[in-house]
Short mmCIF file of C-alpha atoms and ligand atoms in Angstrom, two decimals:
data_model
loop_
_atom_site.label_atom_id
_atom_site.label_comp_id
_atom_site.label_asym_id
_atom_site.label_seq_id
_atom_site.Cartn_x
_atom_site.Cartn_y
_atom_site.Cartn_z
CA UNK E 991 30.40 2.50 56.90
CA UNK E 992 30.81 0.47 53.73
CA UNK E 993 28.40 -2.23 54.82
CA UNK E 994 25.28 -0.02 54.65
CA UNK E 995 26.68 1.50 51.37
CA UNK E 996 26.85 -1.98 49.65
CA UNK E 997 23.55 -2.90 50.84
CA UNK E 998 22.11 0.34 49.65
CA UNK E 999 23.69 -0.34 46.26
CA UNK E 1000 22.24 -3.90 46.18
CA UNK E 1001 18.88 -2.65 47.03
CA UNK E 1002 19.03 -0.14 44.31
CA UNK E 1003 20.02 -2.52 41.82
CA UNK E 1004 17.22 -4.99 42.96
CA UNK E 1005 14.67 -2.28 42.69
CA UNK E 1006 15.93 -1.47 39.17
CA UNK E 1007 15.79 -5.01 38.01
CA UNK E 1008 12.36 -5.56 39.50
CA UNK E 1009 11.01 -2.47 37.77
CA UNK E 1010 12.51 -3.65 34.40
CA UNK E 1011 10.92 -7.01 34.94
CA UNK E 1012 7.65 -5.48 35.87
CA UNK E 1013 7.77 -3.18 32.79
CA UNK E 1014 8.56 -6.20 30.54
CA UNK E 1015 5.66 -8.20 32.15
CA UNK E 1016 3.26 -5.26 31.55
CA UNK E 1017 4.26 -4.81 27.91
CA UNK E 1018 4.08 -8.68 27.47
CA UNK E 1019 0.80 -8.57 29.00
CA UNK E 1020 -0.38 -5.68 26.84
CA UNK E 1021 0.88 -7.21 23.70
CA UNK E 1022 -0.75 -10.61 24.53
CA UNK E 1023 -3.97 -8.65 24.98
CA UNK E 1024 -3.56 -6.78 21.87
CA UNK E 1025 -3.26 -10.02 19.93
CA UNK E 1026 -6.35 -11.47 21.84
CA UNK E 1027 -8.55 -8.48 21.14
CA UNK E 1028 -7.27 -8.31 17.55
CA UNK E 1029 -5.85 -4.64 18.18
CA UNK E 1030 -2.96 -5.41 15.65
CA UNK E 1031 -3.85 -4.52 12.08
CA UNK E 1032 -2.21 -5.00 8.88
CA UNK E 1033 -1.41 -2.35 6.25
CA UNK E 1034 -0.04 -3.27 2.88
CA UNK E 1035 2.56 -1.18 0.88
CA UNK E 1036 2.65 -1.56 -2.88
CA UNK E 1037 5.75 -2.76 -4.53
CA UNK E 1038 6.15 -1.61 -8.19
CA UNK E 1039 8.08 -2.60 -11.27
CA UNK E 1040 10.20 0.49 -11.97
CA UNK E 1041 10.26 0.05 -15.79
CA UNK E 1042 6.40 0.16 -16.10
CA UNK E 1043 5.12 1.58 -12.83
CA UNK E 1044 3.03 -1.44 -12.41
CA UNK E 1045 2.21 -2.94 -9.08
CA UNK E 1046 3.56 -6.54 -8.59
CA UNK E 1047 2.49 -7.06 -4.99
CA UNK E 1048 2.63 -5.61 -1.50
CA UNK E 1049 4.45 -6.05 1.80
CA UNK E 1050 2.29 -6.59 4.87
CA UNK E 1051 3.25 -4.28 7.77
CA UNK E 1052 1.83 -4.73 11.15
CA UNK E 1053 0.43 -1.72 13.24
CA UNK E 1054 -0.56 -1.55 16.82
CA UNK E 1055 -3.74 0.47 17.23
CA UNK E 1056 -3.47 2.13 20.80
CA UNK E 1057 -6.64 3.11 22.76
CA UNK E 1058 -6.01 6.71 22.37
CA UNK E 1059 -6.04 6.28 18.60
CA UNK E 1060 -2.30 6.49 17.84
CA UNK E 1061 -0.43 3.63 16.22
CA UNK E 1062 2.75 2.23 17.77
CA UNK E 1063 5.58 1.43 15.31
CA UNK E 1064 6.59 -2.19 14.72
CA UNK E 1065 10.21 -1.27 15.31
CA UNK E 1066 9.24 -1.00 18.86
CA UNK E 1067 6.89 -3.86 19.59
CA UNK E 1068 8.53 -6.45 17.11
CA UNK E 1069 11.62 -6.27 19.43
CA UNK E 1070 9.56 -6.69 22.50
CA UNK E 1071 7.73 -9.62 20.86
CA UNK E 1072 10.99 -11.24 20.15
CA UNK E 1073 12.39 -10.62 23.62
CA UNK E 1074 9.30 -11.97 25.41
CA UNK E 1075 8.92 -14.99 23.31
CA UNK E 1076 5.56 -13.74 21.81
CA UNK E 1077 6.87 -13.42 18.37
CA UNK E 1078 5.67 -16.80 17.15
CA UNK E 1079 2.20 -16.08 18.07
CA UNK E 1080 2.41 -12.61 16.37
CA UNK E 1081 3.74 -13.91 13.10
CA UNK E 1082 0.97 -16.69 13.06
CA UNK E 1083 -1.67 -13.82 13.63
CA UNK E 1084 -0.11 -11.83 10.70
CA UNK E 1085 -0.02 -14.87 8.38
CA UNK E 1086 -3.68 -15.71 9.19
CA UNK E 1087 -4.85 -12.10 8.73
CA UNK E 1088 -3.03 -11.84 5.42
CA UNK E 1089 -4.95 -14.76 4.08
CA UNK E 1090 -8.28 -13.54 5.50
CA UNK E 1091 -7.83 -10.01 3.99
CA UNK E 1092 -5.83 -10.82 0.70
CA UNK E 1093 -6.43 -14.33 -0.52
CA UNK E 1094 -9.34 -13.46 -2.63
CA UNK E 1095 -7.41 -10.72 -4.40
CA UNK E 1096 -4.31 -13.00 -4.86
CA UNK E 1097 -6.51 -15.60 -6.40
CA UNK E 1098 -7.83 -13.00 -8.90
CA UNK E 1099 -4.34 -11.84 -9.64
CA UNK E 1100 -2.29 -14.88 -9.83
CA UNK E 1101 1.06 -12.89 -10.70
CA UNK E 1102 0.69 -10.56 -7.60
CA UNK E 1103 2.23 -11.41 -4.35
CA UNK E 1104 2.12 -10.43 -0.57
CA UNK E 1105 5.47 -10.37 1.17
CA UNK E 1106 5.31 -11.28 5.06
CA UNK E 1107 8.02 -10.36 7.55
CA UNK E 1108 9.41 -13.08 9.77
CA UNK E 1109 11.75 -13.21 12.64
CA UNK E 1110 14.56 -15.52 13.27
CA UNK E 1111 12.64 -17.45 15.98
CA UNK E 1112 10.14 -18.33 13.38
CA UNK E 1113 12.77 -20.39 11.58
CA UNK E 1114 13.47 -22.70 14.56
CA UNK E 1115 10.64 -25.11 13.63
CA UNK E 1116 8.37 -25.79 10.70
CA UNK E 1117 5.07 -24.91 12.56
CA UNK E 1118 4.62 -21.57 10.50
CA UNK E 1119 5.67 -23.14 7.19
CA UNK E 1120 3.05 -26.00 7.74
CA UNK E 1121 0.57 -23.28 8.58
CA UNK E 1122 1.49 -21.38 5.28
CA UNK E 1123 1.02 -24.55 3.24
CA UNK E 1124 -2.42 -25.31 4.94
CA UNK E 1125 -3.56 -21.75 4.25
CA UNK E 1126 -2.37 -21.65 0.63
CA UNK E 1127 -4.26 -25.05 0.08
CA UNK E 1128 -7.37 -23.89 1.83
CA UNK E 1129 -7.49 -20.42 0.13
CA UNK E 1130 -6.28 -21.73 -3.35
CA UNK E 1131 -3.27 -19.23 -3.25
CA UNK E 1132 -0.11 -20.29 -5.11
CA UNK E 1133 3.11 -20.50 -2.91
CA UNK E 1134 5.02 -18.15 -5.23
CA UNK E 1135 2.46 -15.60 -4.19
CA UNK E 1136 3.55 -15.59 -0.63
CA UNK E 1137 7.07 -14.11 -0.15
CA UNK E 1138 8.95 -14.13 3.22
CA UNK E 1139 11.17 -11.27 4.31
CA UNK E 1140 14.03 -11.87 6.79
CA UNK E 1141 16.46 -9.36 8.05
CA UNK E 1142 20.19 -10.31 8.16
CA UNK E 1143 19.81 -10.79 11.95
CA UNK E 1144 17.96 -14.12 11.16
CA UNK E 1145 21.04 -15.44 9.48
CA UNK E 1146 23.26 -14.89 12.48
CA UNK E 1147 22.86 -18.66 13.34
CA UNK E 1148 22.57 -20.22 10.02
CA UNK E 1149 23.10 -23.76 11.41
CA UNK E 1150 19.70 -23.32 13.09
CA UNK E 1151 17.69 -21.18 10.58
CA UNK E 1152 19.38 -22.45 7.41
CA UNK E 1153 17.65 -25.84 7.00
CA UNK E 1154 14.24 -24.44 7.76
CA UNK E 1155 14.89 -21.66 5.29
CA UNK E 1156 15.66 -24.20 2.70
CA UNK E 1157 12.29 -25.88 3.18
CA UNK E 1158 10.62 -22.65 2.47
CA UNK E 1159 12.44 -22.34 -0.73
CA UNK E 1160 11.74 -25.93 -1.65
CA UNK E 1161 8.06 -25.39 -1.03
CA UNK E 1162 8.23 -22.43 -3.52
CA UNK E 1163 7.88 -19.47 -1.28
CA UNK E 1164 10.24 -16.77 -2.47
CA UNK E 1165 12.78 -15.67 0.16
CA UNK E 1166 13.83 -11.98 0.50
CA UNK E 1167 16.70 -10.51 2.50
CA UNK E 1168 15.24 -7.53 4.18
CA UNK E 1169 17.13 -4.13 5.18
CA UNK E 1170 20.03 -5.43 3.27
CA UNK E 1171 23.42 -3.58 4.20
CA UNK E 1172 22.53 -2.76 7.77
CA UNK E 1173 23.21 -6.08 9.53
CA UNK E 1174 25.66 -8.96 9.43
CA UNK E 1175 26.17 -8.79 5.87
CA UNK E 1176 29.20 -11.10 5.25
CA UNK E 1177 29.82 -11.55 1.60
CA UNK E 1178 30.76 -15.23 2.02
CA UNK E 1179 27.54 -16.20 3.71
CA UNK E 1180 25.46 -14.27 1.14
CA UNK E 1181 26.95 -16.47 -1.44
CA UNK E 1182 25.91 -19.60 0.40
CA UNK E 1183 22.54 -18.39 1.28
CA UNK E 1184 19.80 -19.46 -1.10
CA UNK E 1185 17.60 -16.53 -1.35
CA UNK E 1186 15.64 -14.94 -4.21
CA UNK E 1187 15.45 -11.20 -3.51
CA UNK E 1188 17.50 -8.61 -1.96
CA UNK E 1189 15.79 -5.61 -0.42
CA UNK E 1190 18.22 -2.67 -0.30
CA UNK E 1191 17.78 -0.75 2.98
CA UNK E 1192 16.28 2.64 2.68
CA UNK E 1193 19.35 4.24 4.23
CA UNK E 1194 21.13 3.33 0.91
CA UNK E 1195 18.44 4.97 -1.18
CA UNK E 1196 18.13 8.26 0.71
CA UNK E 1197 20.53 11.09 -0.92
CA UNK E 1198 21.65 8.59 -3.54
CA UNK E 1199 24.15 10.89 -5.25
CA UNK E 1200 26.10 10.83 -2.01
CA UNK E 1201 26.08 7.08 -1.42
CA UNK E 1202 29.12 5.47 -2.78
CA UNK E 1203 28.30 1.89 -1.80
CA UNK E 1204 24.88 1.52 -3.47
CA UNK E 1205 26.31 0.73 -6.91
CA UNK E 1206 28.34 -1.93 -5.36
CA UNK E 1207 25.43 -3.56 -3.72
CA UNK E 1208 23.57 -3.52 -6.99
CA UNK E 1209 26.45 -5.04 -8.86
CA UNK E 1210 26.81 -7.76 -6.17
CA UNK E 1211 23.18 -8.60 -6.25
CA UNK E 1212 23.19 -8.85 -9.92
CA UNK E 1213 26.20 -11.20 -10.00
CA UNK E 1214 24.35 -13.41 -7.56
CA UNK E 1215 21.42 -13.26 -9.94
CA UNK E 1216 19.08 -11.79 -7.26
CA UNK E 1217 16.19 -9.61 -7.83
CA UNK E 1218 16.28 -6.32 -6.07
CA UNK E 1219 13.80 -4.20 -4.51
CA UNK E 1220 14.64 -0.65 -3.44
CA UNK E 1221 13.08 0.39 -0.12
CA UNK E 1222 12.10 3.97 0.81
CA UNK E 1223 11.90 5.36 -2.64
CA UNK E 1224 10.64 8.76 -1.87
CA UNK E 1225 11.30 10.81 -4.99
CA UNK E 1226 11.30 10.70 -8.86
CA UNK E 1227 15.06 11.32 -8.80
CA UNK E 1228 15.79 8.31 -6.68
CA UNK E 1229 13.53 6.26 -8.97
CA UNK E 1230 15.23 7.45 -12.13
CA UNK E 1231 18.68 6.55 -10.65
CA UNK E 1232 17.57 3.25 -9.47
CA UNK E 1233 16.18 2.28 -12.73
CA UNK E 1234 19.35 3.49 -14.49
CA UNK E 1235 21.45 1.30 -12.37
CA UNK E 1236 19.30 -1.76 -13.05
CA UNK E 1237 17.13 -2.17 -9.95
CA UNK E 1238 13.83 -3.71 -11.02
CA UNK E 1239 11.54 -2.93 -8.13
CA UNK E 1240 10.83 -0.09 -5.79
CA UNK E 1241 8.63 0.47 -2.66
CA UNK E 1242 8.21 3.86 -0.91
CA UNK E 1243 6.18 6.86 -0.23
CA UNK E 1244 6.66 8.11 -3.99
CA UNK E 1245 4.12 5.44 -4.69
CA UNK E 1246 2.19 4.88 -1.62
CA UNK E 1247 2.39 4.48 2.12
CA UNK E 1248 1.17 1.29 3.66
CA UNK E 1249 -2.50 1.12 3.33
CA UNK E 1250 -5.30 -0.79 5.09
CA UNK E 1251 -6.47 -3.95 2.99
CA UNK E 1252 -9.39 -2.41 1.16
CA UNK E 1253 -7.52 0.69 0.30
CA UNK E 1254 -4.53 -1.05 -0.98
CA UNK E 1255 -6.81 -3.21 -3.34
CA UNK E 1256 -8.36 0.02 -4.59
CA UNK E 1257 -4.98 1.48 -5.26
CA UNK E 1258 -3.71 -1.55 -6.96
CA UNK E 1259 -6.98 -1.87 -9.25
CA UNK E 1260 -6.44 1.80 -10.28
CA UNK E 1261 -2.70 1.10 -10.92
CA UNK E 1262 -3.56 -2.08 -13.04
CA UNK E 1263 -6.23 -0.13 -14.94
CA UNK E 1264 -3.72 2.48 -15.95
CA UNK E 1265 -1.48 -0.32 -17.09
CA UNK E 1266 -4.02 -2.06 -18.99
CA UNK E 1267 -1.86 -3.57 -21.70
CA UNK E 1268 -0.14 -5.63 -19.11
CA UNK E 1269 -3.17 -6.60 -17.34
CA UNK E 1270 -4.66 -7.98 -20.38
CA UNK E 1271 -1.75 -10.29 -20.71
CA UNK E 1272 -2.27 -11.51 -17.05
CA UNK E 1273 -5.97 -12.51 -17.59
P1 C2E N 2756 10.70 -3.28 6.88
O1 C2E N 2756 10.37 -4.63 6.69
O2 C2E N 2756 12.06 -2.81 6.27
O3 C2E N 2756 9.62 -2.40 6.34
C1 C2E N 2756 9.77 -0.97 5.63
C2 C2E N 2756 9.64 0.14 6.59
O4 C2E N 2756 9.79 1.31 5.85
C3 C2E N 2756 8.16 0.23 7.00
O5 C2E N 2756 8.08 0.62 8.30
C4 C2E N 2756 7.49 1.22 6.05
O6 C2E N 2756 6.35 1.95 6.55
C5 C2E N 2756 8.73 2.17 5.99
N1 C2E N 2756 8.73 2.86 4.66
C6 C2E N 2756 8.17 2.58 3.55
N2 C2E N 2756 8.31 3.40 2.59
C7 C2E N 2756 9.17 4.39 3.01
C8 C2E N 2756 9.76 5.55 2.56
O7 C2E N 2756 9.43 6.07 1.38
N3 C2E N 2756 10.49 6.28 3.20
C9 C2E N 2756 10.75 5.96 4.56
N4 C2E N 2756 11.58 6.81 5.43
N5 C2E N 2756 10.28 4.76 5.31
C10 C2E N 2756 9.53 4.09 4.48
P2 C2E N 2756 7.23 0.17 9.49
O8 C2E N 2756 5.99 -0.26 8.92
O9 C2E N 2756 7.27 1.08 10.62
O10 C2E N 2756 8.03 -1.21 9.90
C11 C2E N 2756 9.24 -1.13 10.53
C12 C2E N 2756 9.79 -2.57 10.62
O11 C2E N 2756 9.04 -3.52 11.49
C13 C2E N 2756 9.72 -3.41 9.30
O12 C2E N 2756 10.73 -2.84 8.41
C14 C2E N 2756 9.94 -4.75 9.72
O13 C2E N 2756 11.22 -5.14 9.82
C15 C2E N 2756 9.22 -4.69 11.01
N6 C2E N 2756 7.84 -5.35 10.71
C16 C2E N 2756 6.79 -4.73 10.27
N7 C2E N 2756 5.70 -5.59 10.14
C17 C2E N 2756 6.25 -6.74 10.73
C18 C2E N 2756 5.72 -8.02 10.97
O14 C2E N 2756 4.39 -8.34 10.57
N8 C2E N 2756 6.34 -9.04 11.41
C19 C2E N 2756 7.71 -8.85 11.71
N9 C2E N 2756 8.45 -9.72 12.27
N10 C2E N 2756 8.41 -7.59 11.50
C20 C2E N 2756 7.53 -6.62 11.06
MG1 MG N 2757 10.18 -5.95 5.40
MG1 MG N 2758 13.29 -3.39 5.20
MG1 MG N 2759 13.27 -2.11 8.48
#
């Protein structure tokens, strides 16, 4: 009687695995197709200086437009892209589109920047770095205007990603640690890592008065002389708290959601117009 049972179980397992594979294949196929048909779009979320309220740049966030008009969250398909080996192609797509959409505005505003999210797999070779250098040359954008964001997961194998990361910094691209506090943060590696900006994860910004560790994150970033961006700033109380505690920059719905390129540019021009004193300094 056990023989048929074990055969049955194996069949069940085989069926399950093949369904899983089919699903991954289908999604991979759909994602490849989306890249090919340019169904991925970029939105830009402003980053503002808390002291002045002035925009200093934006983060590029990818969106997948579905045929029914809805948008799929990058939290879902970035993982998929990482698992199916399509992330390099996706990153290349994002980088190319950032320049196509934003280079002109960046040239007109040499102190503004665009931050681009990269994955650990993008740091296993210099292919993307070479592409960035090429695009900056071609479009006349300064390297300091293109920041790269990496989550702590990208630092899980520092012996692989470390040397490439160092080359980004040598080339003058600011490097940000994204979602800080949610990953593998070990204080010792943070000290060794050569990064410029720490982005405090939004989970440390929500209900700030109940968060005991946030002031320590801020102190630590300050002692490492890192600039700080608070993510997910949703209300004026949070903004005041962050400013009081010495965080320089904020990003969140209080200022704006991520917007399509032209809408972001319009938003930024309005913002800079309201802060004209400083924009005179820039020109
Ligand atoms: P992230 O880089 O930490 O981006 C910030 C996320 O917080 C964005 O989610 C943004 O829409 C959301 N957000 C902004 N302001 C607020 C706020 O005030 N409150 C709340 N609750 N959320 C806010 P989004 O666009 O869904 O992106 C999710 C994640 O997907 C990103 O997190 C990033 O890790 C990844 N991602 C997005 N675009 C790319 C990309 O082009 N390449 C790669 N590799 N990853 C990307
Ligand atoms: Mg980010
Ligand atoms: Mg983040
Ligand atoms: Mg995130």
